[in-house]
Tab-separated table of C-alpha atoms in Angstrom:
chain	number	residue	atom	x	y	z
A	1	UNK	CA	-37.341	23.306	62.334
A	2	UNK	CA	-39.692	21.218	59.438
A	3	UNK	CA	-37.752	23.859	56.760
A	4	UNK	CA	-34.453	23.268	58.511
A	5	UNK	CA	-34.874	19.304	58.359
A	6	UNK	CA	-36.115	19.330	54.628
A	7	UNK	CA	-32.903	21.627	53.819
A	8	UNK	CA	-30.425	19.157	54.887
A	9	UNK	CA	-31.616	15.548	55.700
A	10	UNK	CA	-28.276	14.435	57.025
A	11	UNK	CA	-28.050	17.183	59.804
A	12	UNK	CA	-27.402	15.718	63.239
A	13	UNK	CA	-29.355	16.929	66.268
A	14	UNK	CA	-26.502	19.299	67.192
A	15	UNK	CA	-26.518	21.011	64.027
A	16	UNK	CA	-30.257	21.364	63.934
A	17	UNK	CA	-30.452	23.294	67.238
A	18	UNK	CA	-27.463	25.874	66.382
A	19	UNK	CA	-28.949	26.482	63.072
A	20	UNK	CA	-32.699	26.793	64.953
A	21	UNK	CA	-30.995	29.060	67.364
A	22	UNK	CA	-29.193	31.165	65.167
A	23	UNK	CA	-32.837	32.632	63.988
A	24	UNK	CA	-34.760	32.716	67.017
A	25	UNK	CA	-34.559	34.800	69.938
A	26	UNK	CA	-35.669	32.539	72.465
A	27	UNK	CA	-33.177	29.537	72.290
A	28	UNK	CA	-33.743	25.930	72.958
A	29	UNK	CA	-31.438	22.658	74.238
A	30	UNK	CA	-30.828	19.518	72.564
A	31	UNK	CA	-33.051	17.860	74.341
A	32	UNK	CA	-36.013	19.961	72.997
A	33	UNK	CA	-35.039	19.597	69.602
A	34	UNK	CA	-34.743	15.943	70.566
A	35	UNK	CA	-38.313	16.042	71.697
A	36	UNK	CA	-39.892	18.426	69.127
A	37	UNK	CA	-38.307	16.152	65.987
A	38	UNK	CA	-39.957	12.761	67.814
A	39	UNK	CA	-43.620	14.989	68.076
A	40	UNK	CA	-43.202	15.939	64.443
A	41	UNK	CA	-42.933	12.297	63.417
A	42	UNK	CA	-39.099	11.582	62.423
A	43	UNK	CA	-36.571	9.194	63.664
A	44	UNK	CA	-33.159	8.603	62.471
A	45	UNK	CA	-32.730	5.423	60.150
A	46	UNK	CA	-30.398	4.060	57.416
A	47	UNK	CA	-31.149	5.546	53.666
A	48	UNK	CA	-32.037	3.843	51.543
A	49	UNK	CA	-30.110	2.892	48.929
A	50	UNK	CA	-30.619	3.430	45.341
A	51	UNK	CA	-28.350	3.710	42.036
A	52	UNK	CA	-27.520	7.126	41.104
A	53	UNK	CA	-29.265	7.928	37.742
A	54	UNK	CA	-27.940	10.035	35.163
A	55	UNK	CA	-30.365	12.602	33.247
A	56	UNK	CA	-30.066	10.567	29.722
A	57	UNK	CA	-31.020	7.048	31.779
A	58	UNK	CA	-33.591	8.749	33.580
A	59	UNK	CA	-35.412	9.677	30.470
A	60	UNK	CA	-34.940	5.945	28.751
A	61	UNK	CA	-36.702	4.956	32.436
A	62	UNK	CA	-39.066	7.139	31.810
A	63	UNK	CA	-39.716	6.288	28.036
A	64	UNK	CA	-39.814	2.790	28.954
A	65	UNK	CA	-42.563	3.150	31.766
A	66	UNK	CA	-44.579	5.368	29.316
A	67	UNK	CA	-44.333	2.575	26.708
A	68	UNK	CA	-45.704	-0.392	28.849
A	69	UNK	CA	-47.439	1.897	31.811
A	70	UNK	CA	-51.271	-0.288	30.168
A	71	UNK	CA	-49.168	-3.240	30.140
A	72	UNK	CA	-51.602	-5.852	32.935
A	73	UNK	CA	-50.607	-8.996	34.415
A	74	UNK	CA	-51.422	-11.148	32.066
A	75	UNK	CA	-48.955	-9.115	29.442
A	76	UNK	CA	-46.204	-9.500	32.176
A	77	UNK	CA	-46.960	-13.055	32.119
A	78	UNK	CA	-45.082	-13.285	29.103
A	79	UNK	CA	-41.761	-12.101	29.977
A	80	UNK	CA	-38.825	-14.337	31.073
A	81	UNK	CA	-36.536	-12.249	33.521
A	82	UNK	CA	-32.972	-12.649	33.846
A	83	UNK	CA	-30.128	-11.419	35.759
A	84	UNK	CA	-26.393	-12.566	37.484
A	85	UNK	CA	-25.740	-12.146	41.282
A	86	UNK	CA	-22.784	-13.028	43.681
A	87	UNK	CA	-22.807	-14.749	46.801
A	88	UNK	CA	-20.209	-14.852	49.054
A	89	UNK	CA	-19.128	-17.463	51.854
A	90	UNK	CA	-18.635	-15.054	54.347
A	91	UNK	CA	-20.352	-12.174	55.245
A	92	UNK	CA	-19.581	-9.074	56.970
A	93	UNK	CA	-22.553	-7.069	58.413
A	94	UNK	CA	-21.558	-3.784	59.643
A	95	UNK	CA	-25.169	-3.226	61.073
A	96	UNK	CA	-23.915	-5.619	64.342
A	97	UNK	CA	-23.909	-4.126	67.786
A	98	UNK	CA	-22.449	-5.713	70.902
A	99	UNK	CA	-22.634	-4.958	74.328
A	100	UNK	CA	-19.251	-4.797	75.984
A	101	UNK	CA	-17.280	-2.909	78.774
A	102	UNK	CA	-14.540	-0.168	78.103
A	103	UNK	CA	-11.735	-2.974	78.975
A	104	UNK	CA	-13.246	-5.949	76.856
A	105	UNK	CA	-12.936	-4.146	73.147
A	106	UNK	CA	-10.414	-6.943	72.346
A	107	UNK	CA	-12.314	-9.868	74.482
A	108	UNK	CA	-13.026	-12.964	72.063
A	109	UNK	CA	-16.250	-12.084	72.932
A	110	UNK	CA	-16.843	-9.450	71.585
A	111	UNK	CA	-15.062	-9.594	68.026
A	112	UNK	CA	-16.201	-10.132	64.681
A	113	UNK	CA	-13.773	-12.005	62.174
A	114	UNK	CA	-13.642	-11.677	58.973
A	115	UNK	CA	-12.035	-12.771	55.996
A	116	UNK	CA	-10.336	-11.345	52.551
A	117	UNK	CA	-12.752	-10.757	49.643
A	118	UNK	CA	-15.458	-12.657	52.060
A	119	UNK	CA	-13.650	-15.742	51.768
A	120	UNK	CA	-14.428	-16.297	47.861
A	121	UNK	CA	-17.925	-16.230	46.700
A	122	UNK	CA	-19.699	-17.709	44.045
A	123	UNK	CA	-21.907	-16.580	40.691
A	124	UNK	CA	-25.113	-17.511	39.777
A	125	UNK	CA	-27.047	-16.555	36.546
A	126	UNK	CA	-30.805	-17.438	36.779
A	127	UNK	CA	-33.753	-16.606	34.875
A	128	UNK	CA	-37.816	-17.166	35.769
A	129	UNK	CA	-41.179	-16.368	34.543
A	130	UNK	CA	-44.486	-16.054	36.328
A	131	UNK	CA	-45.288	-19.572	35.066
A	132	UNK	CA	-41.743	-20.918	36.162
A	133	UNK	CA	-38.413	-20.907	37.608
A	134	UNK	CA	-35.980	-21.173	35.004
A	135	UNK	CA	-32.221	-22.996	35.577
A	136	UNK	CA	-29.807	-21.534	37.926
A	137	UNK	CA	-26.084	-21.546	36.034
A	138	UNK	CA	-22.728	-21.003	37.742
A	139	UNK	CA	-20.696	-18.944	35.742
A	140	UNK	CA	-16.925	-17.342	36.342
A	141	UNK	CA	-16.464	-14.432	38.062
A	142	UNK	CA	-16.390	-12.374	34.525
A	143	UNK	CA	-19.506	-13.448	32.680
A	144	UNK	CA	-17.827	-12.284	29.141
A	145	UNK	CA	-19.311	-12.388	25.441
A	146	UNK	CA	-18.553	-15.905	24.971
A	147	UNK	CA	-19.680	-17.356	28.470
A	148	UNK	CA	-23.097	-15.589	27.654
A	149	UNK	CA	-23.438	-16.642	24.231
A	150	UNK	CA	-22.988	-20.253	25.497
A	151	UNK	CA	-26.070	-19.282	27.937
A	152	UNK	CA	-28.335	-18.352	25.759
A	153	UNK	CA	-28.309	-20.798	23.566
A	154	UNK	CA	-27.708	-23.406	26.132
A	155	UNK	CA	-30.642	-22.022	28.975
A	156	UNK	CA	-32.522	-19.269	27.182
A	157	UNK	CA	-33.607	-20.604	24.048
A	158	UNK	CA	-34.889	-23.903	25.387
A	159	UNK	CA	-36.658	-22.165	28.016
A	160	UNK	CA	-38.530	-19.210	25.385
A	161	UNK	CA	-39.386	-21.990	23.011
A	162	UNK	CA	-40.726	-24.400	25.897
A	163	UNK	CA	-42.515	-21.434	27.740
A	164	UNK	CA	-43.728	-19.144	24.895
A	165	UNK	CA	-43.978	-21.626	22.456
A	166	UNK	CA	-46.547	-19.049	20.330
A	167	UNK	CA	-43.643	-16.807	19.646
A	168	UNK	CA	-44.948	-14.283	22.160
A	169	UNK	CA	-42.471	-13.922	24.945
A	170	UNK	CA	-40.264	-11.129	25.990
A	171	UNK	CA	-36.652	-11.705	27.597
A	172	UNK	CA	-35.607	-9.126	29.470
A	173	UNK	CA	-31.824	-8.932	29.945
A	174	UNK	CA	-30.275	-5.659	31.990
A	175	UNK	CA	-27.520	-4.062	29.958
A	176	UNK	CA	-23.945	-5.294	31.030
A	177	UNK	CA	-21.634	-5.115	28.366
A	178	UNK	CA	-21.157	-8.693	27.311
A	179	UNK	CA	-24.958	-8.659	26.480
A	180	UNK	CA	-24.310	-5.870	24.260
A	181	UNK	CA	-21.674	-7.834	22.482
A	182	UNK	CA	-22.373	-8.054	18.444
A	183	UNK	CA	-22.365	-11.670	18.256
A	184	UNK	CA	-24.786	-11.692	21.395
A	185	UNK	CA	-26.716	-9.066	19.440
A	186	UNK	CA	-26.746	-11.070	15.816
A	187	UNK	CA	-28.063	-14.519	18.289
A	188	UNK	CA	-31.003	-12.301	19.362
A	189	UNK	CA	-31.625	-11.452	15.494
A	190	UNK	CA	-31.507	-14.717	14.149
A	191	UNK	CA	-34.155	-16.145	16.957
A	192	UNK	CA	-36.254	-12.995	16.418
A	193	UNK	CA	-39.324	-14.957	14.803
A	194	UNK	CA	-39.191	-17.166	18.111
A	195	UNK	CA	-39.205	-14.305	21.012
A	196	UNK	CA	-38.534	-10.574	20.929
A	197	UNK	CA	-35.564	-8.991	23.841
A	198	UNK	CA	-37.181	-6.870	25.519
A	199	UNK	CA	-35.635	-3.381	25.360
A	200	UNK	CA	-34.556	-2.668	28.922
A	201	UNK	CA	-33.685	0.719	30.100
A	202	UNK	CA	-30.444	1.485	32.091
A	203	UNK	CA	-29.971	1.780	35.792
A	204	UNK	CA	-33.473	-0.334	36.859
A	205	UNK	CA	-32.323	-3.033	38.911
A	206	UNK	CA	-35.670	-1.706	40.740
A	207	UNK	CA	-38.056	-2.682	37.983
A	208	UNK	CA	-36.439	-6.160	37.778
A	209	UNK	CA	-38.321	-9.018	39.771
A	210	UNK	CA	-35.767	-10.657	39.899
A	211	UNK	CA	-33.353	-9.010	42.222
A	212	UNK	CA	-36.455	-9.661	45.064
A	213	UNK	CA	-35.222	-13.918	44.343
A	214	UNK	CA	-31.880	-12.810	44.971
A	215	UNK	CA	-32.820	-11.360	48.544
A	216	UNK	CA	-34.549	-14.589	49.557
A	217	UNK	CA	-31.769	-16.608	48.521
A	218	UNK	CA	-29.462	-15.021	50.326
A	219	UNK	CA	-31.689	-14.380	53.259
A	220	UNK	CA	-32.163	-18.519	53.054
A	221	UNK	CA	-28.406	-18.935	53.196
A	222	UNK	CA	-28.293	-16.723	56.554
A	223	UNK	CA	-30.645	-18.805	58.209
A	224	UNK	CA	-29.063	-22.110	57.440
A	225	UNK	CA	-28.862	-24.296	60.747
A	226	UNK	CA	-25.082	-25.277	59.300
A	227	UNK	CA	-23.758	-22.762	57.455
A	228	UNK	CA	-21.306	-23.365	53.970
A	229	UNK	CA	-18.092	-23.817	54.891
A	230	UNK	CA	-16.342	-23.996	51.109
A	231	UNK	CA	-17.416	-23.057	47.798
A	232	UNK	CA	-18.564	-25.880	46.820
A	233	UNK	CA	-20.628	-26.161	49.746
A	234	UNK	CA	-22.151	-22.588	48.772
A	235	UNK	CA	-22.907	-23.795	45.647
A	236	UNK	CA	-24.946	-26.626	46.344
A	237	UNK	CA	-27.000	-24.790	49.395
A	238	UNK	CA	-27.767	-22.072	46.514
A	239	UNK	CA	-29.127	-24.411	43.653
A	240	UNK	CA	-30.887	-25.787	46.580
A	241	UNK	CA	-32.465	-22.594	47.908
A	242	UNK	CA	-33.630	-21.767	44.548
A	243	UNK	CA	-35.137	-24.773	43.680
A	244	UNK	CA	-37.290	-24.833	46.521
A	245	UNK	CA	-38.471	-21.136	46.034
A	246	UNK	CA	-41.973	-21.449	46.695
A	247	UNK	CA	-44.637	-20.324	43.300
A	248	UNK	CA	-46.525	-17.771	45.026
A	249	UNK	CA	-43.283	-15.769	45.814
A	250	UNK	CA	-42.036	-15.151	41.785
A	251	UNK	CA	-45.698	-15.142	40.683
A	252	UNK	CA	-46.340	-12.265	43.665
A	253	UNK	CA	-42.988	-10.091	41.904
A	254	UNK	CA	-44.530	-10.709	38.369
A	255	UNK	CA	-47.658	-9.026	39.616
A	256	UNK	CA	-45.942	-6.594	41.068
A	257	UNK	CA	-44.797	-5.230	37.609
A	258	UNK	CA	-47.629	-2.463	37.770
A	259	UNK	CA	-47.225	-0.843	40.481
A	260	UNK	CA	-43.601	-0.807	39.585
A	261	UNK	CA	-44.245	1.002	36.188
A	262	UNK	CA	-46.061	3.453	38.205
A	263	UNK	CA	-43.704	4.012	40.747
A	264	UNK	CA	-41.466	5.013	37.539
A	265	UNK	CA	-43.615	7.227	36.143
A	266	UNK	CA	-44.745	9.222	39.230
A	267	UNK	CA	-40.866	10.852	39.684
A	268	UNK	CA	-40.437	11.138	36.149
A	269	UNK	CA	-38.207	8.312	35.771
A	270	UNK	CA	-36.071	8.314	39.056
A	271	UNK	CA	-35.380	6.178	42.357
A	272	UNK	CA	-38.129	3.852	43.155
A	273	UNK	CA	-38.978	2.384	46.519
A	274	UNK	CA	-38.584	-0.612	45.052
């Protein structure tokens, strides 16, 4: 039954006992199989999910953990971390259960409503360091060349200079296109003697700190007592929520960076837990 399981994770109890019976003599129920799968130690649960990572990306993952894998703390210290996120005004959870008789499907009660799109949302660009958080920015919902450009010479480079004033800091930046833009490329040359990018490899939202802020803020806007009820609303509950993200919580995801290398390096450059 183990070999069966490992074979095809997705297999529902039904399938698992005609494919056990088919190569046994002596069959068994659903029940059993029901029983024997709780004794060996697995439940049913949600995957996880986790970006689907091509062979060339896997390797620059895996090049990239190689190259910083002595990398401690303290050299994490020095990197400013960077990303854009969406929030929207409405949610839908699909995860909700209700309990409700056969003749009460369409009861108030027991509905869910939702809206278009989630009702509009807004985006945020933020960046942070262990020593900081850095500003929160809205931006359109197309962050192009130009909108970026204005960014990082608006946000970033007071922030590097401020922060790093040595000349020692890393920014890391993931790899959308309109950060691969030449006249975003020719900004990062000319302030080259002031910080260094950080080469980032594709596909690692996992070894980005950063996404972890982006859970609490929107874990922060679910718990609201009074929920947003516009955009503009939204926007002001979110620069709140981030401004009053405690220090111990970014400094804990810069210290994380470690563990995260290694959690690269053991599959070779895939899927993380993280």
């Amino acid at each position: 039954m183990g070999r069966l399981i490992q074979a095809d994770r997705r297999a529902t109890l039904t399938e698992i006992t005609t494919r056990y019976n088919r190569s046994m003599q002596q069959s068994i129920c659903e029940a059993t199989t029901r029983t024997t799968l709780r004794w060996m130690g697995y439940n049913s649960r949600r995957p996880h999910r986790v970006p689907l990572i091509s062979t060339t990306n896997r390797k620059k993952r895996l090049q990239f953990a190689r190259a910083h894998q002595n990398w401690t703390v303290e050299d994490w210290k020095n990197v400013a971390w960077s990303d854009e996120s969406g929030c929207l005004l409405r949610h839908s959870d699909g995860r909700v259960r209700i309990l409700c008789k056969q003749n009460e499907n369409m009861d108030p009660s027991c509905l869910v409503t939702t809206v278009q799109a989630g009702g509009g949302g807004v985006m945020v660009w933020g960046m942070f360091s262990w020593y900081t958080l850095g500003p929160l920015v809205t931006i359109g919902h197309c962050l192009n060349a130009t909108a970026y450009l204005s960014i990082v010479s608006d946000h970033v480079h007071p922030f590097m200079t401020t922060m790093y004033p040595s000349s020692h800091g890393y920014f890391q930046q993931d790899n959308a296109p309109c950060q691969k833009a030449q006249i975003i490329l020719n900004w990062f040359l000319e302030h080259d003697n002031e910080f260094t990018a950080l080469k980032w490899p594709p596909q690692s939202p996992d070894l980005n700190p950063i996404e972890h802020l982006w859970d609490v803020v929107e874990r922060e806007l679910c718990g609201l007592d009074v929920h947003p009820t516009n955009l503009h609303q939204l926007q002001d509950a979110i620069l709140s929520i981030w401004a009053n993200i405690y220090k111990e919580c970014f400094q804990h995801l810069v210290e994380s960076m470690p563990r995260r290398i290694r959690a690269v390096l053991k599959p070779k450059g895939g899927q993380t837990q993280y």
